[in-house]
Coordinates of N, CA and C in Angstrom, one line a residue:
M1 N -105.1 76.4 -48.3 CA -104.1 77.0 -49.5 C -104.8 77.0 -50.6
N2 N -104.6 78.1 -51.2 CA -105.2 78.1 -52.7 C -103.9 78.3 -53.7
I3 N -104.3 78.5 -55.0 CA -103.1 78.2 -56.0 C -102.2 79.4 -55.8
K4 N -102.5 80.4 -55.3 CA -101.5 81.6 -55.0 C -100.6 81.3 -54.1
D5 N -101.0 80.5 -53.1 CA -100.1 80.1 -51.9 C -99.0 79.3 -52.6
Y6 N -99.4 78.2 -53.5 CA -98.5 77.3 -54.1 C -97.4 78.0 -55.0
T7 N -97.8 79.0 -55.7 CA -97.0 79.8 -56.6 C -96.2 80.6 -55.8
A8 N -96.5 81.2 -54.8 CA -95.6 81.9 -54.0 C -94.4 81.1 -53.2
I9 N -94.8 79.8 -52.8 CA -93.9 78.9 -52.4 C -92.8 78.7 -53.4
F10 N -93.3 78.3 -54.6 CA -92.3 78.0 -55.7 C -91.4 79.3 -55.9
K11 N -92.0 80.6 -56.0 CA -91.3 81.7 -56.4 C -90.2 81.9 -55.2
I12 N -90.5 81.8 -53.9 CA -89.7 81.9 -52.8 C -88.5 81.0 -53.0
L13 N -88.9 79.9 -53.2 CA -87.7 78.6 -53.3 C -86.9 78.7 -54.5
S14 N -87.2 79.6 -55.5 CA -86.4 79.7 -56.8 C -85.3 80.6 -56.5
V15 N -85.1 81.1 -55.3 CA -83.9 81.8 -55.0 C -83.0 81.0 -54.2
I16 N -81.8 80.7 -54.6 CA -80.8 79.6 -54.2 C -80.5 79.9 -52.8
T17 N -80.4 80.9 -52.2 CA -80.0 81.1 -50.8 C -81.3 80.5 -49.9
R18 N -82.5 80.8 -50.5 CA -83.8 80.4 -49.6 C -83.8 78.8 -49.7
L19 N -83.5 78.3 -50.8 CA -83.4 76.9 -51.0 C -82.5 76.2 -50.1
K20 N -81.1 76.9 -50.0 CA -80.1 76.3 -49.1 C -80.5 76.5 -47.7
I21 N -81.3 77.6 -47.2 CA -81.6 77.7 -46.0 C -82.6 76.5 -45.5
T22 N -83.6 76.2 -46.7 CA -84.5 75.2 -46.2 C -83.9 73.9 -46.2
W23 N -83.1 73.6 -47.1 CA -82.2 72.4 -47.1 C -81.4 72.3 -45.6
I24 N -80.8 73.3 -45.4 CA -80.0 73.4 -43.9 C -80.8 73.2 -42.8
L25 N -82.0 73.7 -42.7 CA -83.1 73.5 -41.6 C -83.4 71.9 -41.6
K26 N -83.8 71.5 -42.8 CA -84.3 70.0 -43.0 C -83.0 69.0 -42.6
K27 N -81.8 69.4 -43.1 CA -80.9 68.6 -42.6 C -80.4 68.7 -41.2
A28 N -80.5 69.8 -40.5 CA -80.1 69.9 -39.2 C -81.1 69.3 -38.2
R29 N -82.2 69.1 -38.6 CA -83.3 68.5 -37.8 C -83.4 69.2 -36.5
K30 N -83.0 70.5 -36.3 CA -83.3 71.3 -35.3 C -83.2 72.6 -35.5
P31 N -83.8 73.3 -34.5 CA -83.8 74.9 -34.9 C -82.5 75.5 -34.9
L32 N -82.2 76.3 -35.7 CA -80.9 77.4 -35.7 C -81.1 78.5 -35.5
C33 N -80.2 79.3 -35.1 CA -80.3 80.8 -34.9 C -79.6 81.5 -36.0
V34 N -80.0 82.7 -36.3 CA -79.4 83.5 -37.4 C -77.9 83.2 -37.4
C35 N -77.2 83.5 -36.5 CA -75.7 83.4 -36.6 C -75.2 82.1 -37.1
E36 N -76.0 80.9 -36.7 CA -75.5 79.7 -37.0 C -75.8 79.8 -38.6
I37 N -76.8 80.2 -39.2 CA -77.2 80.2 -40.5 C -76.1 81.0 -41.2
M38 N -75.9 82.1 -40.9 CA -75.0 83.2 -41.5 C -73.6 82.6 -41.6
D39 N -73.0 81.7 -40.6 CA -71.7 81.0 -40.7 C -71.7 79.9 -41.7
I40 N -73.1 79.4 -41.6 CA -73.1 78.0 -42.6 C -73.1 78.5 -43.9
L41 N -73.8 79.6 -44.3 CA -74.0 80.1 -45.7 C -72.7 81.0 -45.9
K42 N -72.0 81.6 -45.0 CA -70.9 82.7 -45.3 C -71.8 83.8 -45.9
E43 N -72.7 84.2 -45.5 CA -73.6 85.4 -45.8 C -73.9 86.3 -44.8
P44 N -74.0 87.8 -44.9 CA -74.2 88.7 -44.0 C -75.7 88.5 -43.3
H45 N -75.7 89.2 -42.1 CA -77.0 89.1 -41.3 C -78.1 89.5 -42.0
Y46 N -77.9 90.7 -42.9 CA -79.0 91.4 -43.4 C -79.6 90.2 -44.5
N47 N -78.7 89.6 -45.1 CA -79.3 88.7 -46.1 C -79.9 87.6 -45.7
V48 N -79.4 87.0 -44.7 CA -79.9 85.9 -44.1 C -81.2 86.2 -43.2
S49 N -81.5 87.2 -42.7 CA -82.7 87.5 -42.0 C -83.6 87.9 -42.9
R50 N -83.3 88.6 -44.2 CA -84.4 88.7 -45.2 C -84.8 87.7 -45.7
H51 N -84.0 86.6 -46.0 CA -84.3 85.2 -46.7 C -85.2 84.5 -45.7
L52 N -85.0 84.6 -44.4 CA -85.8 83.8 -43.4 C -87.2 84.6 -43.2
K53 N -87.0 85.9 -43.4 CA -88.5 86.5 -43.3 C -89.4 86.1 -44.6
E54 N -88.7 86.1 -45.7 CA -89.4 85.6 -46.8 C -90.0 84.3 -46.8
L55 N -89.1 83.3 -46.1 CA -89.6 81.7 -45.8 C -90.7 81.9 -44.9
K56 N -90.5 82.6 -43.8 CA -91.5 82.8 -42.8 C -93.0 83.3 -43.3
N57 N -92.9 84.2 -44.4 CA -94.2 84.7 -44.9 C -94.8 83.6 -45.7
V58 N -94.1 82.5 -46.1 CA -95.0 81.6 -47.1 C -95.2 80.2 -46.1
H59 N -94.9 80.5 -44.9 CA -95.2 79.4 -43.7 C -94.2 78.2 -43.8
L60 N -93.2 78.3 -44.4 CA -92.3 77.4 -44.6 C -91.3 77.2 -43.2
V61 N -91.1 78.5 -42.5 CA -90.3 78.7 -41.6 C -90.9 79.2 -40.4
E62 N -90.7 78.9 -39.3 CA -91.2 79.4 -37.9 C -90.2 79.8 -37.1
E63 N -90.4 80.9 -36.4 CA -89.3 81.3 -35.1 C -89.9 81.2 -33.9
K64 N -88.6 81.1 -33.1 CA -88.8 80.9 -31.6 C -87.8 81.7 -30.9
K65 N -88.3 82.5 -30.0 CA -87.2 83.2 -29.1 C -87.0 82.4 -27.8
E66 N -85.8 82.3 -27.6 CA -85.0 81.6 -26.3 C -83.9 82.6 -25.8
G67 N -84.4 83.5 -24.8 CA -83.4 84.3 -24.2 C -83.1 85.3 -25.4
K68 N -81.7 85.6 -25.6 CA -81.2 86.6 -26.4 C -81.2 86.0 -27.9
W69 N -81.6 84.7 -28.1 CA -81.5 84.0 -29.4 C -82.7 83.8 -30.1
V70 N -82.8 84.0 -31.5 CA -83.9 83.8 -32.1 C -83.9 82.4 -33.0
F71 N -84.4 81.4 -32.7 CA -84.2 80.1 -33.7 C -85.1 79.8 -34.7
Y72 N -84.8 79.4 -35.7 CA -85.7 79.2 -36.9 C -85.7 77.5 -37.1
S73 N -86.8 77.2 -37.6 CA -87.0 75.8 -38.0 C -88.2 75.7 -38.9
L74 N -88.1 74.5 -39.7 CA -89.2 74.3 -40.8 C -90.5 74.4 -39.9
T75 N -91.4 74.7 -40.3 CA -92.9 74.7 -39.9 C -93.2 73.4 -39.7
K76 N -94.0 73.0 -38.5 CA -94.8 71.6 -38.4 C -95.8 71.5 -39.4
E77 N -95.6 71.5 -40.6 CA -96.9 71.5 -41.8 C -97.5 70.1 -41.8
K78 N -98.8 70.1 -41.8 CA -99.4 69.1 -41.9 C -100.0 68.9 -43.4
D79 N -99.8 69.9 -44.2 CA -100.3 69.9 -45.8 C -99.6 68.9 -46.2
P80 N -100.0 67.9 -47.1 CA -99.1 67.0 -47.9 C -98.3 67.5 -48.8
F81 N -98.9 68.6 -49.4 CA -98.0 69.3 -50.4 C -96.7 69.7 -49.9
I82 N -96.7 70.4 -48.7 CA -95.4 71.0 -48.1 C -94.7 69.7 -47.6
K83 N -95.1 68.8 -47.0 CA -94.3 67.5 -46.6 C -93.6 66.9 -47.7
A84 N -94.3 66.8 -49.2 CA -93.7 66.1 -50.3 C -92.7 67.1 -50.9
L85 N -92.9 68.4 -50.7 CA -91.9 69.5 -51.2 C -90.6 69.4 -50.4
L86 N -90.7 69.3 -49.2 CA -89.6 69.3 -48.2 C -88.9 68.0 -48.3
K87 N -89.6 66.9 -48.7 CA -88.9 65.6 -48.9 C -88.1 65.6 -50.2
T88 N -88.8 66.4 -51.2 CA -88.1 66.7 -52.5 C -86.8 67.4 -52.2
I89 N -86.8 68.7 -51.5 CA -85.7 69.4 -51.3 C -84.6 68.5 -50.7
E90 N -84.9 67.6 -49.8 CA -83.9 66.7 -49.1 C -83.3 65.8 -50.1
R91 N -83.9 65.5 -51.0 CA -83.5 64.5 -52.1 C -82.6 65.1 -53.2
I92 N -82.5 66.6 -53.2 CA -81.6 67.2 -54.1 C -80.2 66.5 -53.9
P93 N -79.3 66.2 -54.8 CA -78.0 65.7 -54.5 C -77.1 66.5 -53.8
K94 N -76.5 65.7 -52.7 CA -75.7 66.3 -51.7 C -74.5 67.2 -52.4
K95 N -74.2 66.8 -53.5 CA -73.1 67.5 -54.2 C -73.3 69.0 -54.3
F96 N -74.6 69.5 -54.4 CA -74.8 70.7 -54.5 C -74.8 71.4 -53.2
F97 N -74.7 70.9 -52.1 CA -74.6 71.4 -50.7 C -73.5 71.1 -49.9
T98 N -72.3 70.4 -50.5 CA -71.2 70.1 -49.9 C -70.5 71.0 -48.8
A99 N -70.7 72.3 -49.2 CA -69.7 73.3 -48.2 C -70.9 73.5 -47.1
E100 N -72.1 73.7 -47.6 CA -73.0 73.9 -46.5 C -73.2 72.9 -45.6
E101 N -73.1 71.5 -46.0 CA -73.2 70.4 -45.0 C -72.1 70.3 -44.2
E102 N -70.8 70.7 -44.6 CA -69.4 70.6 -43.8 C -69.6 71.8 -42.8
N103 N -70.1 73.0 -43.3 CA -70.3 74.3 -42.2 C -71.2 73.9 -41.3
L104 N -72.1 73.2 -41.6 CA -73.4 72.8 -40.9 C -72.7 72.1 -39.6
K105 N -72.0 70.9 -39.9 CA -71.4 70.0 -39.0 C -70.5 70.9 -38.0
K106 N -69.8 71.7 -38.6 CA -68.6 72.5 -38.0 C -69.4 73.4 -36.8
R107 N -70.5 74.2 -37.4 CA -71.3 75.0 -36.6 C -71.7 74.4 -35.4
L108 N -72.5 73.3 -35.6 CA -73.2 72.5 -34.5 C -72.3 71.8 -33.5
S109 N -70.9 71.7 -34.0 CA -70.1 71.3 -32.9 C -69.7 72.2 -32.0
L110 N -70.0 73.5 -32.1 CA -69.5 74.6 -31.3 C -70.8 74.6 -30.2
R111 N -71.8 74.0 -30.4 CA -72.7 74.0 -29.2 C -72.2 73.2 -28.0
K112 N -72.7 73.5 -26.9 CA -72.4 72.9 -25.5 C -73.6 72.5 -25.0
D113 N -73.9 71.2 -24.9 CA -75.1 70.4 -24.4 C -76.2 70.8 -25.3
N114 N -76.1 71.0 -26.6 CA -77.1 71.2 -27.7 C -77.5 72.7 -27.6
K115 N -76.8 73.7 -26.9 CA -77.2 74.9 -26.8 C -76.2 75.9 -27.4
V116 N -76.7 77.0 -27.9 CA -75.6 77.9 -28.7 C -75.0 78.6 -27.6
V117 N -73.6 78.7 -27.8 CA -73.0 79.5 -26.7 C -71.8 80.4 -27.7
V118 N -71.9 80.1 -28.8 CA -71.1 81.1 -29.6 C -72.0 81.8 -30.8
G119 N -71.8 83.3 -30.7 CA -72.6 84.0 -31.6 C -71.9 83.8 -33.1
L120 N -71.7 84.8 -33.6 CA -71.1 84.8 -35.0 C -69.8 84.5 -34.8
K121 N -69.3 83.4 -35.6 CA -68.0 83.2 -35.6 C -67.2 84.0 -36.3
R122 N -66.4 84.9 -35.9 CA -65.5 85.6 -36.6 C -64.5 85.2 -37.4
R123 N -64.3 85.8 -38.6 CA -63.1 85.3 -39.4 C -61.8 86.2 -39.3
N124 N -60.7 85.6 -39.2 CA -59.5 86.1 -38.8 C -59.3 87.1 -40.1
K125 N -58.8 88.3 -39.7 CA -58.4 89.4 -40.7 C -56.9 89.5 -40.6
K126 N -56.3 89.5 -41.8 CA -54.8 89.6 -41.9 C -54.6 90.9 -42.3

């Protein structure tokens, strides 16, 4: 990595939604599909996909296809800087991620045998 790579990572993580996605993936400790991240953040598909692409571009996130699902996880990075950065993100006080942590637990509870069986969880319209 060079100095531009480091500044690109900081720039990417300066956007709250990307920081939240990184925190969620760290907290989940397992790959999540876009629909799960959408439900957790209460964000539309295009926003989540765009942010995941940016995180992927700086090698913080990787994707893996399994059937019709695309799963995202933090990159298995050996770089000590990335490891330290992810540990620092994990240490941000939970109070800033209360809703996301609750939504993560709810969304993961919808899995069967640790497999995604529910796509986008639709909100009731009245």
